[in-house]
CSV table of C-alpha atoms and ligand atoms in Angstrom, one decimal:
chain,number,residue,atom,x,y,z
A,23,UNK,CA,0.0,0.0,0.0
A,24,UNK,CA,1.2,3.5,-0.9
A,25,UNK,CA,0.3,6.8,0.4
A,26,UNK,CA,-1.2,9.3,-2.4
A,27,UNK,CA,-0.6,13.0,-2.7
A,28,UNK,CA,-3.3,14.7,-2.2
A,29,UNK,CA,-4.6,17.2,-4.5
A,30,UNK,CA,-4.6,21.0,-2.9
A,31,UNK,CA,-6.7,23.7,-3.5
A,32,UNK,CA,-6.1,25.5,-7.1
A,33,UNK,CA,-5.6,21.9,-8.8
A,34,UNK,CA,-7.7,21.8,-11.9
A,35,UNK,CA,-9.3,18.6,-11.5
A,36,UNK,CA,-10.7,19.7,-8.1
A,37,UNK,CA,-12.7,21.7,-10.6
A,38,UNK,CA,-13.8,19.0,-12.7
A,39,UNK,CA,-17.1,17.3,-12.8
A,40,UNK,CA,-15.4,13.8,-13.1
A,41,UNK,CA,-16.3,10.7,-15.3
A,42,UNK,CA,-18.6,8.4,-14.7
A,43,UNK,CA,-17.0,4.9,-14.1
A,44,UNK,CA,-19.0,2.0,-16.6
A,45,UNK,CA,-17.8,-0.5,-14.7
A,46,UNK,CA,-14.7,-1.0,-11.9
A,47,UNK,CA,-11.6,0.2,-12.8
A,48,UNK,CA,-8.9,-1.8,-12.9
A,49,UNK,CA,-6.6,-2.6,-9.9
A,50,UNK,CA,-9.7,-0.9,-8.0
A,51,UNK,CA,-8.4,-2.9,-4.8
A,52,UNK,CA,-5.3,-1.5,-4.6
A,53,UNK,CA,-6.4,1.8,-5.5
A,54,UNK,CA,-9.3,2.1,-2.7
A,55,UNK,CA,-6.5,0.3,-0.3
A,56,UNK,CA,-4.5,3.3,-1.2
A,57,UNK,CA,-6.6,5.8,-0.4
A,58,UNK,CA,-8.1,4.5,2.6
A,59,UNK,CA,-4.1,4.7,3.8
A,60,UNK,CA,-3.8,7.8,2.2
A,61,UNK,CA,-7.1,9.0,4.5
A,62,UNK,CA,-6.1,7.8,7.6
A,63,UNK,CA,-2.7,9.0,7.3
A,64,UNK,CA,-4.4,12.9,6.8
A,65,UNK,CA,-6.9,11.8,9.6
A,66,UNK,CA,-9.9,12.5,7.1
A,67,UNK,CA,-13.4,11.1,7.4
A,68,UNK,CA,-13.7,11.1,3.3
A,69,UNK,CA,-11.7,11.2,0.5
A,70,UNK,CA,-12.9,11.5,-3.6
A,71,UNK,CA,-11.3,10.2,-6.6
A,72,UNK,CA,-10.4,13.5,-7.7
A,73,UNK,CA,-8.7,14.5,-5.0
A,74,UNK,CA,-5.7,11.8,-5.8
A,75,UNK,CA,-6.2,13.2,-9.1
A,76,UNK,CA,-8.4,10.7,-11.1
A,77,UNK,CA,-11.1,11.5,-13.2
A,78,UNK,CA,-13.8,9.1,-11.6
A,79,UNK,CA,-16.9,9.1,-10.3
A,80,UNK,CA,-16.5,7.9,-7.0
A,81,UNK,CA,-15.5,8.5,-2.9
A,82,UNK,CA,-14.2,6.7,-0.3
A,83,UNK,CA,-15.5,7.5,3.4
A,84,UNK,CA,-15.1,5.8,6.8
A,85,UNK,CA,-17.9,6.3,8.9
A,86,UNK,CA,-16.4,4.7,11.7
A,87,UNK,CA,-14.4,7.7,13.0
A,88,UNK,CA,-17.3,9.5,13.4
A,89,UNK,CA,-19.6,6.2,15.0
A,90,UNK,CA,-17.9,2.6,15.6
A,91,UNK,CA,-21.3,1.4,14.3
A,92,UNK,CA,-20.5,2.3,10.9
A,93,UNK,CA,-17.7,1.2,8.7
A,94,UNK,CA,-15.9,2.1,5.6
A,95,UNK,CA,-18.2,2.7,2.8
A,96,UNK,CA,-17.6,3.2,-1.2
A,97,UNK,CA,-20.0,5.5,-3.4
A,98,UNK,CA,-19.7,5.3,-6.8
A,99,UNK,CA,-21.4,7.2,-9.2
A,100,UNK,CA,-23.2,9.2,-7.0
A,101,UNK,CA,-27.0,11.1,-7.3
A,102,UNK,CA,-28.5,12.8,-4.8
A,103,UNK,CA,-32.4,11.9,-5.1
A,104,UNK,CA,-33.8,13.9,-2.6
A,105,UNK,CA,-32.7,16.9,0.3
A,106,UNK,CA,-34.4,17.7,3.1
A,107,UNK,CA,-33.9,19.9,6.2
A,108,UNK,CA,-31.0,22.1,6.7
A,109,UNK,CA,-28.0,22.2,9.3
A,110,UNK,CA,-24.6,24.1,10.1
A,111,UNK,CA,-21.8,22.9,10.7
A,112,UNK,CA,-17.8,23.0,10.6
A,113,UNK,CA,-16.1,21.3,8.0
A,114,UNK,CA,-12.1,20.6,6.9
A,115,UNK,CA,-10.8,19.2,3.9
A,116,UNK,CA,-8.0,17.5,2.9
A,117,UNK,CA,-7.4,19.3,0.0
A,118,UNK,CA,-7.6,22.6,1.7
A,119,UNK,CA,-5.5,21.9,5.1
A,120,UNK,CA,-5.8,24.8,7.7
A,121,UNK,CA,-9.0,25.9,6.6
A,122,UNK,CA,-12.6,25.2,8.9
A,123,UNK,CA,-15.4,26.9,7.9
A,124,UNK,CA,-19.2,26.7,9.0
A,125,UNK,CA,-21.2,25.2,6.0
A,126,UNK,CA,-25.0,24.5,5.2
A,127,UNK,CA,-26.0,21.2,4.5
A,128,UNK,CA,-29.4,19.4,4.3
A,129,UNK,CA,-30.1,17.7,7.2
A,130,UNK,CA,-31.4,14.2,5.4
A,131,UNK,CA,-30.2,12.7,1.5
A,132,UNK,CA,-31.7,9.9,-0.2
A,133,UNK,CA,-29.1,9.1,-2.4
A,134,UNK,CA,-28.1,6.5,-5.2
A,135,UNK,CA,-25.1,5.2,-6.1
A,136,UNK,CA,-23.0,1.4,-6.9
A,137,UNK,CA,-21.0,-0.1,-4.1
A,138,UNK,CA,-17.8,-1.8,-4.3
A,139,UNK,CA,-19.3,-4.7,-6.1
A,140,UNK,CA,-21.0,-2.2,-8.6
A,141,UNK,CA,-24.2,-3.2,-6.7
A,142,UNK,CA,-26.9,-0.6,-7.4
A,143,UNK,CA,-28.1,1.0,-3.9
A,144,UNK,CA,-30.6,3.7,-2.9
A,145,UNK,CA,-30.7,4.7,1.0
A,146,UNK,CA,-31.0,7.6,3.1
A,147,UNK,CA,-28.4,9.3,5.4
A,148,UNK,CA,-28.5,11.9,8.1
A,149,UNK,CA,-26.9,14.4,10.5
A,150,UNK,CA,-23.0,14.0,9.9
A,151,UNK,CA,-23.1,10.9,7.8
A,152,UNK,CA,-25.4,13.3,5.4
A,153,UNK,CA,-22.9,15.9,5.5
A,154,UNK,CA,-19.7,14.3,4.5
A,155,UNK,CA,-21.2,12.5,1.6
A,156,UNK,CA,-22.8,16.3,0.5
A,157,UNK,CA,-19.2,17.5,1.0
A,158,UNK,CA,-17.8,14.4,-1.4
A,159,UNK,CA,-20.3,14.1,-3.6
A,160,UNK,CA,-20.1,18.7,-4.1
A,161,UNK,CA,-16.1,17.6,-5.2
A,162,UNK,CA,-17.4,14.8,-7.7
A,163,UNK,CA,-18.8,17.8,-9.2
A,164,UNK,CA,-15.7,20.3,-9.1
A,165,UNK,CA,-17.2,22.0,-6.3
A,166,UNK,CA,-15.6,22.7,-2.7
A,167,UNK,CA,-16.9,23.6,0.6
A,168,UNK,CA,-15.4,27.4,1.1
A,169,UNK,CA,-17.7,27.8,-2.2
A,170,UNK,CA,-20.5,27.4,-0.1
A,171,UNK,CA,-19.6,30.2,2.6
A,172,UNK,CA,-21.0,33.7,2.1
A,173,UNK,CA,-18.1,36.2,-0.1
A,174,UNK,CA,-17.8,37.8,2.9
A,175,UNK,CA,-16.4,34.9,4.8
A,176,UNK,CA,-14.2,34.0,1.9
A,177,UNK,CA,-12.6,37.1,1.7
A,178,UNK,CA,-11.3,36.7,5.1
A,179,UNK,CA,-9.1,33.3,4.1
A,180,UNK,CA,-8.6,34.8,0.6
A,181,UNK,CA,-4.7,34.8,1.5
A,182,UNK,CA,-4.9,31.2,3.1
A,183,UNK,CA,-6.7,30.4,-0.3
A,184,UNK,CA,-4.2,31.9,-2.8
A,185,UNK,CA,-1.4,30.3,-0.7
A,186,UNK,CA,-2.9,26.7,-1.4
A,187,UNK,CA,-3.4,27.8,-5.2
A,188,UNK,CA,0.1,29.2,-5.2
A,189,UNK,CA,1.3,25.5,-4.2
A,190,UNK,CA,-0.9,23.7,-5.5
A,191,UNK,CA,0.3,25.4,-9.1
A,192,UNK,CA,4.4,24.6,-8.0
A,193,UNK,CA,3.3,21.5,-7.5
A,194,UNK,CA,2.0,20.7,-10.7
A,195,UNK,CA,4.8,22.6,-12.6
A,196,UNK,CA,7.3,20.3,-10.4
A,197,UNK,CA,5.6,17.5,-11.6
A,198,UNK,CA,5.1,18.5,-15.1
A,199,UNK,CA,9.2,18.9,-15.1
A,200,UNK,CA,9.7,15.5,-13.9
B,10,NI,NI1,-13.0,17.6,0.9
């Protein structure tokens, strides 16, 4: 197993409403084994495809961290059915480290997706489990969670903000070089 580098801030394909997958991709094993390491080793609670820079349509999330009744879960090709009810609430993300803002979320999802054996499921969610799949599912479709502060609030970590874009950009040149 291998730990991935995680995409920050600024990358392009944070902004990218990724593919949807027709079927597993190959080595899908190793790849969610990676990313769960990847996860645990940044002490997140979920991690998307594109944020180890693949253009797929799925996340990653372990529910256990937040309740030892859950477990590790896989969505893939997710679609939110229905919304309900509204909360707020701090969130983090990986791809955006020393940031925590207070977001909106709806309080319940019905949502539809494929498991890990490309199985097709449809079932509700709440509270915090609701919230981080709103959160992964929003970077499916190139969207983050300071997008869904007021302006006002995002102009006060503009600089934090440019900082990531700034390194996320020297990171891609660096890796572009090599
Ligand atoms: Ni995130």
């Amino acid at each position: 197993m291998a730990v991935m580098k995680v995409k920050l801030y600024g990358s392009e394909i944070l902004r990218k409403k990724v593919a949807q997958l027709e079927k597993l991709p190959d080595h899908f094993e190793t790849l969610i084994a990676d990313m769960y390491e990847t996860m645990n080793e940044e002490k997140g609670i979920g991690l998307s495809a594109n944020q180890v820079g693949l253009d797929m349509s799925f996340f990653i999330v372990d529910f256990g961290l937040y309740d030892e009744k859950y477990g590790r879960q896989i969505f893939i090709n997710p679609e939110i059915l229905e919304m309900e009810g509204e909360t707020l609430d701090e969130e983090g993300c990986l791809s955006l480290p020393g940031i925590n803002e207070k977001v909106k979320r709806a309080d319940r999802i019905r949502i539809k997706y494929k498991d890990a054996n490309f199985t097709d499921r449809d079932e509700e969610y709440f509270d915090y489990l609701s919230r981080v799949i709103q959160h992964e599912f929003d970077h499916l479709n190139g969207i983050v969670f300071t997008d869904r502060i007021s302006a006002l609030k995002r102009s006060f970590i503009k600089n934090k903000l440019a900082a990531l874009e700034t390194e996320a950009k020297e990171i891609e040149a660096e890796e572009t070089a090599a």
